Coordinates of C-alpha atoms and ligand atoms in Angstrom, one line a residue:
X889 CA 65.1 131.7 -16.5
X890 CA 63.6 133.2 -13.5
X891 CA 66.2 134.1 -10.7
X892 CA 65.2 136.5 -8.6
X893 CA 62.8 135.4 -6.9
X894 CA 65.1 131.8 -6.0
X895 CA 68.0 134.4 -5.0
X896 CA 67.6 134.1 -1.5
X897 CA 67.2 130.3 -1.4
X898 CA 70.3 129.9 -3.6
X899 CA 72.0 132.5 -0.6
X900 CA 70.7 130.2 2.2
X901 CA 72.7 127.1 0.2
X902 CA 75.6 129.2 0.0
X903 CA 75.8 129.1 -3.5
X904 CA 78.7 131.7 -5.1
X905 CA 75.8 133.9 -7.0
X906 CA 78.0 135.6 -9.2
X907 CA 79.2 133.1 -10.9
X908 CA 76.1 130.9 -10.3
X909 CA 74.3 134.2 -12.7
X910 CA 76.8 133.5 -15.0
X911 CA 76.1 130.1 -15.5
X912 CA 72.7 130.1 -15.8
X913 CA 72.6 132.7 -18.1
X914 CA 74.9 130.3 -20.5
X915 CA 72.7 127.6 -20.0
X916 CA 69.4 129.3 -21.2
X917 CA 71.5 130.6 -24.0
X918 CA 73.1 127.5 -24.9
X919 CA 69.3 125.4 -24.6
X920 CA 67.6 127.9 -26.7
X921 CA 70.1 127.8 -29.6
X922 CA 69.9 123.8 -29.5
X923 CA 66.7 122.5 -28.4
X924 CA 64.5 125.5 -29.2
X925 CA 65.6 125.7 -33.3
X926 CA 65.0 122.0 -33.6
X927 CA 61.8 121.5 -36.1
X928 CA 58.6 118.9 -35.5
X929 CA 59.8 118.0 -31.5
X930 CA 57.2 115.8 -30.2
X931 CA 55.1 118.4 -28.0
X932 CA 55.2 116.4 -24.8
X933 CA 58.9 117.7 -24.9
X934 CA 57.4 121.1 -23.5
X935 CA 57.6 119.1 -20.0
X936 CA 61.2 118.8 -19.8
X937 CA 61.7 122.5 -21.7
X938 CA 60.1 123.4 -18.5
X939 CA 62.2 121.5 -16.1
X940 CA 65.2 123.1 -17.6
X941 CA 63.9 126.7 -17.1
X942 CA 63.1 125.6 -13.8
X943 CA 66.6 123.7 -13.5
X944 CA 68.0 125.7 -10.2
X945 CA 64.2 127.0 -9.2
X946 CA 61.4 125.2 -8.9
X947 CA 63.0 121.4 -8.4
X948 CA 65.7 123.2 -5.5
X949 CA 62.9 124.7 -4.3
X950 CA 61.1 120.8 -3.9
X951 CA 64.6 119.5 -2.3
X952 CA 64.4 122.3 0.2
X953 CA 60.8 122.2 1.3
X954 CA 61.4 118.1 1.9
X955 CA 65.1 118.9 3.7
X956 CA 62.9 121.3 6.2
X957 CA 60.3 118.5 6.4
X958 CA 63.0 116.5 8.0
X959 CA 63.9 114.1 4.6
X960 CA 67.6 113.8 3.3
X961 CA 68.9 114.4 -0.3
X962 CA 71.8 111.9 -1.5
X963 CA 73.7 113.1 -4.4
X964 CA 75.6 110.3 -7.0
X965 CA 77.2 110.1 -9.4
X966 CA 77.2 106.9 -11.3
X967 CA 74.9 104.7 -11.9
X968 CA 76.0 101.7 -9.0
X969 CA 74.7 104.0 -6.4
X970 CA 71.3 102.0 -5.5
X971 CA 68.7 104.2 -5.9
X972 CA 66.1 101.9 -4.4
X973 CA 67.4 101.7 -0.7
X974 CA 67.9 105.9 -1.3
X975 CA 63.7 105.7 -1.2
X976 CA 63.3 103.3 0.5
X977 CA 64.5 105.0 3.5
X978 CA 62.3 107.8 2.6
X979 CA 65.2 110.2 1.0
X980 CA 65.5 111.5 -2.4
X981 CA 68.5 111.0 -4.5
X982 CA 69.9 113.1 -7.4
X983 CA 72.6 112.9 -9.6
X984 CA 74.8 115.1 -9.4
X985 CA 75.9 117.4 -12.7
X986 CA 79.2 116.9 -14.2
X987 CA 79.1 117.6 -18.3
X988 CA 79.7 121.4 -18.3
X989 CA 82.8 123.2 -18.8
X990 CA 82.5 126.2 -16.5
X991 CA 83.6 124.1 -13.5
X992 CA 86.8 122.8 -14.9
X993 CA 88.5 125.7 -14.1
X994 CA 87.6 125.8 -10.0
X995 CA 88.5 122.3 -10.1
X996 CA 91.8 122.5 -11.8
X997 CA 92.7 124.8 -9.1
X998 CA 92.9 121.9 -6.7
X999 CA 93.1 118.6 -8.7
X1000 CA 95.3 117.6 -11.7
X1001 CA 94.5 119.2 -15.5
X1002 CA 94.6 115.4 -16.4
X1003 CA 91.6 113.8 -15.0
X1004 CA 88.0 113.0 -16.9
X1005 CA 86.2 115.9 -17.7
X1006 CA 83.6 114.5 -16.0
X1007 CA 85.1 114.5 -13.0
X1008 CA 86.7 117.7 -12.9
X1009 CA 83.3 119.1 -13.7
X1010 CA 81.6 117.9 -10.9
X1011 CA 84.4 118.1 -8.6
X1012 CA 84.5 122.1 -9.8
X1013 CA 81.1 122.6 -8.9
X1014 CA 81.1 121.8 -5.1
X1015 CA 84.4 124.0 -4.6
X1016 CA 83.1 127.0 -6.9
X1017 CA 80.0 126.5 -4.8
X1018 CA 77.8 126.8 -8.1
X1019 CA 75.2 123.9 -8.4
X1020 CA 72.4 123.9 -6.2
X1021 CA 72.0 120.3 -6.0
X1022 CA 74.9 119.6 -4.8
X1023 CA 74.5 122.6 -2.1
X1024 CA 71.2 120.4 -1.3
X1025 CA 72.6 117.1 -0.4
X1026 CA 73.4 116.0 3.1
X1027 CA 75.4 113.0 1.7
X1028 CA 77.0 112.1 -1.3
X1029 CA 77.9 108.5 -2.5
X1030 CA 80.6 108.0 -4.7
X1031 CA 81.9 104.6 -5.9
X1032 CA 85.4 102.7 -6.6
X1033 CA 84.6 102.3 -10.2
X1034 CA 87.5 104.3 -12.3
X1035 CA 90.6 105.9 -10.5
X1036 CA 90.2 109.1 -10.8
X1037 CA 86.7 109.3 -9.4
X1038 CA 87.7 106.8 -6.2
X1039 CA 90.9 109.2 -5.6
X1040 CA 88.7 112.7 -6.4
X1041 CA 86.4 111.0 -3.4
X1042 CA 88.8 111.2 -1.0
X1043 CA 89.0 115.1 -1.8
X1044 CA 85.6 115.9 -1.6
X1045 CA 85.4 114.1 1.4
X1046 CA 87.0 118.0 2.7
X1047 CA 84.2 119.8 1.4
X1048 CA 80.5 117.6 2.0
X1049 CA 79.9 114.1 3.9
X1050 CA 80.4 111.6 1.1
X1051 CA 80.2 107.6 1.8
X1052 CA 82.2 105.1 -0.9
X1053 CA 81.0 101.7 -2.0
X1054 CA 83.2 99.5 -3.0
X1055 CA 82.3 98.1 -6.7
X1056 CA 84.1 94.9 -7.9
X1057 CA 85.7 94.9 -10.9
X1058 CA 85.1 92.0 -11.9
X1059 CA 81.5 89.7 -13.2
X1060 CA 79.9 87.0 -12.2
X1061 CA 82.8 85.6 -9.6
X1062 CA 81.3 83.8 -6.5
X1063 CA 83.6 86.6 -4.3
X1064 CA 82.1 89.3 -6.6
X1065 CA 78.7 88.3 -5.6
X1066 CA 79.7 88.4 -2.1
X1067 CA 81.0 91.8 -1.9
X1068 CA 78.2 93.2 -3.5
X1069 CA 76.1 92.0 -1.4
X1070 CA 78.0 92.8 1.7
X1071 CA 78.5 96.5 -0.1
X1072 CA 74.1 96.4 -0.8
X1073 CA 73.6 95.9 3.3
X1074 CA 76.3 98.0 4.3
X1075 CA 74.2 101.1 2.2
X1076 CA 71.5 100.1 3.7
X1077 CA 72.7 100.7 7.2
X1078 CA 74.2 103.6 6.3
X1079 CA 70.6 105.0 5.0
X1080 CA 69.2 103.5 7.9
X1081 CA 71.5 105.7 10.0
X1082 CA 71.3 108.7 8.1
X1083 CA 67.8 108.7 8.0
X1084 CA 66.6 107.2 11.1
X1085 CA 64.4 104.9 8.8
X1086 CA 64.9 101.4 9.2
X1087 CA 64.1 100.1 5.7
X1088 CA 61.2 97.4 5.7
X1089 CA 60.3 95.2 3.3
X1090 CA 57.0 97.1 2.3
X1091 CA 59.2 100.0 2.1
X1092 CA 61.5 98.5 -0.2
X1093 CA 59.3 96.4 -2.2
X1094 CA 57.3 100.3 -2.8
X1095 CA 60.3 101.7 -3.9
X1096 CA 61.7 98.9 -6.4
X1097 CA 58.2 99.4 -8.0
X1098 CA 58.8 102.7 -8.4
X1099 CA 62.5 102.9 -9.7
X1100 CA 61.5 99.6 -12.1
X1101 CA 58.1 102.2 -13.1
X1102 CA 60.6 105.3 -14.2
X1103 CA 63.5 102.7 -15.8
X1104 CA 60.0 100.9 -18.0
X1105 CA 58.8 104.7 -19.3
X1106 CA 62.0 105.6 -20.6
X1107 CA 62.5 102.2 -22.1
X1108 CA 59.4 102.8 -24.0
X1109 CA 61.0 105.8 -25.3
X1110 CA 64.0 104.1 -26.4
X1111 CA 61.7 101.2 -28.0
X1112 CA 60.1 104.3 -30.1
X1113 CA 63.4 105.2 -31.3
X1114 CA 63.6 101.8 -33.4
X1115 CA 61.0 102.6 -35.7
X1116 CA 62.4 103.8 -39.0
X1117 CA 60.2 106.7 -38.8
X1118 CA 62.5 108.4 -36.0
X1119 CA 60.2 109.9 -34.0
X1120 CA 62.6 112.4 -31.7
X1121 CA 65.8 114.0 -32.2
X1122 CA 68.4 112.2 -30.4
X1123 CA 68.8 115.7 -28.3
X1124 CA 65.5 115.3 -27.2
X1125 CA 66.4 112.0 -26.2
X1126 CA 69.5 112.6 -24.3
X1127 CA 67.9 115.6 -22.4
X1128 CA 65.1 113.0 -21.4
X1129 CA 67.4 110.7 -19.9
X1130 CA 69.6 113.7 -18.3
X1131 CA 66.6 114.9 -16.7
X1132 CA 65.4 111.3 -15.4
X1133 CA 68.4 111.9 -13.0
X1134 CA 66.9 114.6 -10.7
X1135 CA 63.8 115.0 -11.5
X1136 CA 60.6 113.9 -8.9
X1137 CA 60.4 110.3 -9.9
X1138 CA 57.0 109.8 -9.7
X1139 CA 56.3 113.0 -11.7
X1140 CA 58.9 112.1 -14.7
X1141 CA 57.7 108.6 -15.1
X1142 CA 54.0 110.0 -15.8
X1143 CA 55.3 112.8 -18.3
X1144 CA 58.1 110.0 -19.6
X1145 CA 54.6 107.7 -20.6
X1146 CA 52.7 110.3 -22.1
X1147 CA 55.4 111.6 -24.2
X1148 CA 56.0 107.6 -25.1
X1149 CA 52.5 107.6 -26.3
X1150 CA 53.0 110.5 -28.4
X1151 CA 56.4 108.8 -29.5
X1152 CA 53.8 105.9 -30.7
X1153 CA 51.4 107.8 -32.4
X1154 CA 53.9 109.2 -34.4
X1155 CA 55.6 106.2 -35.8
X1156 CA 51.7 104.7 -36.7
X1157 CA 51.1 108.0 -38.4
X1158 CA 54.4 108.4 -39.7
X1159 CA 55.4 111.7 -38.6
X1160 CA 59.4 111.8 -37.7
X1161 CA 61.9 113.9 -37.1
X1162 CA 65.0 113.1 -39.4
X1163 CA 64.7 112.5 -43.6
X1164 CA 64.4 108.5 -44.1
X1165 CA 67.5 108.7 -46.8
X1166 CA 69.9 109.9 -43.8
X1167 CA 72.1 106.9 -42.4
X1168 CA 71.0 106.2 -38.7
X1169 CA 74.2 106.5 -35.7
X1170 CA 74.1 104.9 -32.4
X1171 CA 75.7 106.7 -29.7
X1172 CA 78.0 104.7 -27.5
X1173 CA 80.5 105.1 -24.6
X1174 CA 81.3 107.3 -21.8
X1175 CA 78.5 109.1 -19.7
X1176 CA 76.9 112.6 -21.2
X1177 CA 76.3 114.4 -18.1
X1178 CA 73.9 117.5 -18.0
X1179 CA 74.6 120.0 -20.0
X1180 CA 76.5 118.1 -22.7
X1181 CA 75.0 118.0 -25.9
X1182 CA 78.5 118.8 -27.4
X1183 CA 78.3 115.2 -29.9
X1184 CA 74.7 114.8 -30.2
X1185 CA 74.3 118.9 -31.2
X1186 CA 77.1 118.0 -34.1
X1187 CA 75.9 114.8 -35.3
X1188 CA 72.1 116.5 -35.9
X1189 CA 73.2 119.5 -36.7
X1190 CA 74.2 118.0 -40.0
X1191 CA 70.8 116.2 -40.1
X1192 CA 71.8 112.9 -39.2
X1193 CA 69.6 111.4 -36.6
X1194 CA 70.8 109.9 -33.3
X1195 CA 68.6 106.9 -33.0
X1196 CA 70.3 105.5 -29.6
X1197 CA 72.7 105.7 -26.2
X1198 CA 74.7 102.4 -25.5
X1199 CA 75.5 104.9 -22.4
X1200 CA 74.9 105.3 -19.0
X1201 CA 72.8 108.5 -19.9
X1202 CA 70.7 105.9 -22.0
X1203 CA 70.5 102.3 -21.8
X1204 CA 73.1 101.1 -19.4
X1205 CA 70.9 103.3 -17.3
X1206 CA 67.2 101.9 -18.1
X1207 CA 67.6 98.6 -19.9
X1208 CA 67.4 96.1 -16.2
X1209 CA 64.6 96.0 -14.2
X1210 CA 64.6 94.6 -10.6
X1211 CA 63.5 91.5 -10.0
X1212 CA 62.7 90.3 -6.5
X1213 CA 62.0 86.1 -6.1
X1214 CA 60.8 87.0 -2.9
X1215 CA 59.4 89.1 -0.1
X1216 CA 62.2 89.5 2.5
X1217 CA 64.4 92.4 2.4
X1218 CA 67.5 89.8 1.9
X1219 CA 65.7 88.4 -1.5
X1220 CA 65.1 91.9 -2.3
X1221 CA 69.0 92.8 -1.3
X1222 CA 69.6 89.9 -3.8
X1223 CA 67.5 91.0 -6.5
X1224 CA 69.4 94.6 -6.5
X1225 CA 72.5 92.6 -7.0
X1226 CA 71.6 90.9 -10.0
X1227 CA 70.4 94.1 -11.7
X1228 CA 73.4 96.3 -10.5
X1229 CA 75.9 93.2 -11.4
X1230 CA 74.2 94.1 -15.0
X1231 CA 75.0 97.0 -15.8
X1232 CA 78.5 96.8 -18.1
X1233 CA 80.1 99.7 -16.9
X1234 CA 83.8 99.9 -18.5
X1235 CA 85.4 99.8 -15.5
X1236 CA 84.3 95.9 -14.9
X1237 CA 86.8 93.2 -16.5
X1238 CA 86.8 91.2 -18.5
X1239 CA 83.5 92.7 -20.2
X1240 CA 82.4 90.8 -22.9
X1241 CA 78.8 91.6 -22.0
X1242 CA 79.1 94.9 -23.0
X1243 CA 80.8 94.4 -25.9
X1244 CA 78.2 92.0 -27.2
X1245 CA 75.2 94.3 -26.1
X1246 CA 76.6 97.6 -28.2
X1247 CA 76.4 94.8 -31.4
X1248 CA 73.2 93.4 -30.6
X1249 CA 72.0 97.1 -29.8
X1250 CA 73.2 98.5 -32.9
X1251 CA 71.3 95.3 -34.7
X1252 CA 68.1 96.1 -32.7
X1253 CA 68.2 99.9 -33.3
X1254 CA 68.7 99.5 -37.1
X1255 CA 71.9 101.9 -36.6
X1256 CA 74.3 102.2 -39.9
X1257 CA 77.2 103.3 -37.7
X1258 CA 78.4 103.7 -34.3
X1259 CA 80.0 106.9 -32.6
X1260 CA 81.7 106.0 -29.9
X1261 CA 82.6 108.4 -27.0
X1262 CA 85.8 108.7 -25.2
X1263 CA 86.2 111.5 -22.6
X1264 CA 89.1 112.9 -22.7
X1265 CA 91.8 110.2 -20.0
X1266 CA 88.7 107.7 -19.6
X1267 CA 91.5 104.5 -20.2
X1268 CA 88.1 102.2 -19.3
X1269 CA 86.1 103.7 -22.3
X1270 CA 89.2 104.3 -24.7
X1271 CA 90.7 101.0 -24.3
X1272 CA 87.3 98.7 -24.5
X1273 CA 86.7 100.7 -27.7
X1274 CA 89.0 98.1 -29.1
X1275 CA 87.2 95.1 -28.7
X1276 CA 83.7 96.8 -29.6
X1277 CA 85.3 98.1 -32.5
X1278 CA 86.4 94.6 -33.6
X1279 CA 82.9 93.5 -32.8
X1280 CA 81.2 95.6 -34.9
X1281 CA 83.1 95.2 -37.6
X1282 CA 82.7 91.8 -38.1
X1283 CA 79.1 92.4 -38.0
X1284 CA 79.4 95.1 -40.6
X1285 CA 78.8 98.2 -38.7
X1286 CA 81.7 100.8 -39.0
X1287 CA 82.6 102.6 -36.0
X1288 CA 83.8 105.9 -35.4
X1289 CA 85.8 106.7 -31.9
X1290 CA 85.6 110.5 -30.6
X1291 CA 88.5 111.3 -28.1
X1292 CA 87.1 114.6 -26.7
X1293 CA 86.2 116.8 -23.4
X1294 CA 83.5 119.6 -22.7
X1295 CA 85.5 122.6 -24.7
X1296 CA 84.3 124.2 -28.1
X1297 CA 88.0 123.9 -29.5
X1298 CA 87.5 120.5 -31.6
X1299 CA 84.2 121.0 -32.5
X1300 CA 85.0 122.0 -36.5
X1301 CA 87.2 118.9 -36.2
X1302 CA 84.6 116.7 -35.2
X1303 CA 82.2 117.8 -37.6
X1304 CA 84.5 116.8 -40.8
X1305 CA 85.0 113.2 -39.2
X1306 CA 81.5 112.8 -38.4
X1307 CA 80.9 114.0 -42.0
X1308 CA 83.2 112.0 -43.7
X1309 CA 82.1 108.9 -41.6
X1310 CA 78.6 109.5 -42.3
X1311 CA 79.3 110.1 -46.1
X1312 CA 80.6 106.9 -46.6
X1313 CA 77.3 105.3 -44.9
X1314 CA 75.0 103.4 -46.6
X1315 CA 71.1 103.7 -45.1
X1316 CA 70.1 100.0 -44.7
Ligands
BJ8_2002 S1 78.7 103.0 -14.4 S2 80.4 104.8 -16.9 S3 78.5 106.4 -14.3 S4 81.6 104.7 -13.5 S5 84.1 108.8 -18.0 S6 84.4 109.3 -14.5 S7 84.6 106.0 -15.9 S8 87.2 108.4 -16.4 S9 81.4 108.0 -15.5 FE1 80.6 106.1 -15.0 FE2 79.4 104.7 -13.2 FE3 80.8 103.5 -15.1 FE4 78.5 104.7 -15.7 FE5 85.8 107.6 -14.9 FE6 85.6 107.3 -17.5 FE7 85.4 109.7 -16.5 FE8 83.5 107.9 -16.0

């Protein structure tokens, strides 16, 4: 990865560049041994091998050239944060990283061991001072979805400007619907105000277009994965929909069609990735922030093709477009309700939906088998694995539930479980 010349724009973000060397040294190392060896990748995936080399460059470099232009970068972290209002008040939003390991251990020295390792790996990077992005943002919105992220908000609230929305917990309640709502407007302001943008309806209506444009591309993608010819590794996928997080929107959805065309050409001429005797798994469960590949890199590495993400890296993420009845901001405001109330996060009770869209998922995507991923302390994801368990199961699809965090230690133990769950697979 180039670094030199970026090493005074990572100084003026006050980035710690020690260890910041460090970890991008371990990331080009890490990429090269798992995406680089893989055989037959479709080659529109040169696009995103390229936004990774340019991970903390180039894309940095495009936040801080539209900071000095006067714009504002919002950092998130889940998936509730409305993107939409973000651009339509003319600022750019990223999410922010939180699947690597190196982090943990500047993060442990201020919060609890026991947390999410998702949280602690985002936490970790703003107080080791090591991700650009998050170095880039002049706001950051968090959410009250799971307790440990709502309480780790208050924290972070010491170290970078960070505004909470208040999710409801529960669906489809006239009361739930209110506070959306209210929550919806009061973001609004608060972009308004950060921006000095009052957010129009032209404004608004451009930027649900172009959030609904990115969410359709990378649906086509996913649609691609259903044919039984398996056109891309599910690493290829995941990095895809990793990348769709901070990338320039307008730019991804263009590469994100064009390698969808190539995904279709290769299913009519029948040239795949994976042998057509190997049982098919659907991924499901907790979040796989940048950089982890940890399950997906297993599950392939034995030649067993990932074919889908019940996640919110993956469908939770792309599957709802938004639908305005109407041209005023308030139908608009509406409209971002219904898709957000949609999305079947874990932390939302009860949450039948989601239960019944992981079976009808694994039905569409042809999957023999589900693995289901629990982050290490995630009660939300571990204890709904219950009831999707159950629910597969009386469909016929056996399930397999992964209780792990970003380390290397369980990794040989995780391969013989996936193997033995695989082995006892039968391809439909
Ligand atoms: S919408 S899944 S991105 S909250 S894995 S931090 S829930 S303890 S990330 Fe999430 Fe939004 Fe829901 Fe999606 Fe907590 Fe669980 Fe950790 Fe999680």
């Amino acid at each position: 990865m180039p670094s030199q010349e970026y090493t005074q724009m990572w100084t003026d973000l006050g980035l710690n560049l020690e260890k910041h060397d460090v970890l991008l040294n371990a990331l080009g190392k890490i990429y090269g041994d798992l995406f680089m060896t893989q055989k037959n990748r479709p080659q529109k995936m040169s696009y995103y091998d390229f936004v990774i080399s340019e991970v903390h460059g180039l894309r940095i470099k495009e936040l801080v050239d539209r900071k000095k232009a006067g714009k504002k970068v919002i950092g998130a972290f889940c998936l509730y944060a409305p993107e939409e209002l973000v651009y339509a008040a003319d600022a750019t939003m990223v999410g922010l990283c939180g699947g690597a390991d190196f982090s943990i251990p500047d993060a442990e020295a201020v919060i609890p061991r026991e947390l999410c390792p998702l949280i602690k790996s985002f936490f970790g990077f703003k107080v080791g001072g090591t991700c650009p992005y998050f170095q880039s943002c002049n706001m950051v919105v968090g959410e009250t979805t799971c307790d440990g992220k709502k309480k780790v908000y208050e924290l972070l609230a010491d170290y970078t400007p960070t505004y909470v929305m208040e999710i409801p917990h529960k669906i489809d309640t006239p009361q739930a619907r209110a506070l959306w709502l209210a929550e919806m407007k009061l973001f609004k302001e608060q972009m308004e105000k950060l921006t000095g943008n009052a957010i129009e309806k032209d404004a608004l209506k451009d930027s649900i277009r172009l959030i609904n444009a990115k969410r359709t591309a990378m649906k086509r993608v996913s649609e691609a994965r259903k044919d039984s010819n398996v056109p891309i590794s599910g690493l290829d996928a995941l990095l895809v929909n990793q990348i769709s997080f901070y990338d320039d929107v307008e730019r991804f959805t263009k590469m994100t069609n064009e390698l969808a065309d190539e995904l279709e050409e290769r299913n009519m001429a029948g040239n795949g990735v994976a042998d057509k005797d190997k049982p098919r798994l659907m991924f499901s469960g907790c979040p796989m922030a940048i950089p982890n590949w940890k399950l997906h890199s297993i599950i392939e590495g034995m030649g067993v093709p990932v074919v889908a993400e019940e996640s919110c890296i993956g469908s939770r993420y792309f599957t709802d477009l938004v639908e305005p009845k109407g041209d005023s901001v308030d139908s608009m405001l509406e409209a971002l309700v219904d898709r957000y109330s949609k999305i079947s996060c874990a932390c939302f009770t009860p949450n039948n939906e989601r239960v019944e869209k992981v079976v009808q998922m694994a039905k569409d995507y042809n999957a023999d088998g589900v693995v289901y991923n629990v982050l290490q302390y995630c009660h939300a994801y571990n204890v709904e694995a219950v009831k999707v368990e159950r629910a597969l199961k009386a469909k016929g699809v056996p399930m397999l539930k992964i209780n792990t965090d970003y380390s290397t230690e369980d990794v040989e133990q995780i391969r013989t479980r996936v193997e033995a769950f695989t082995e006892m697979l039968v391809p439909a």
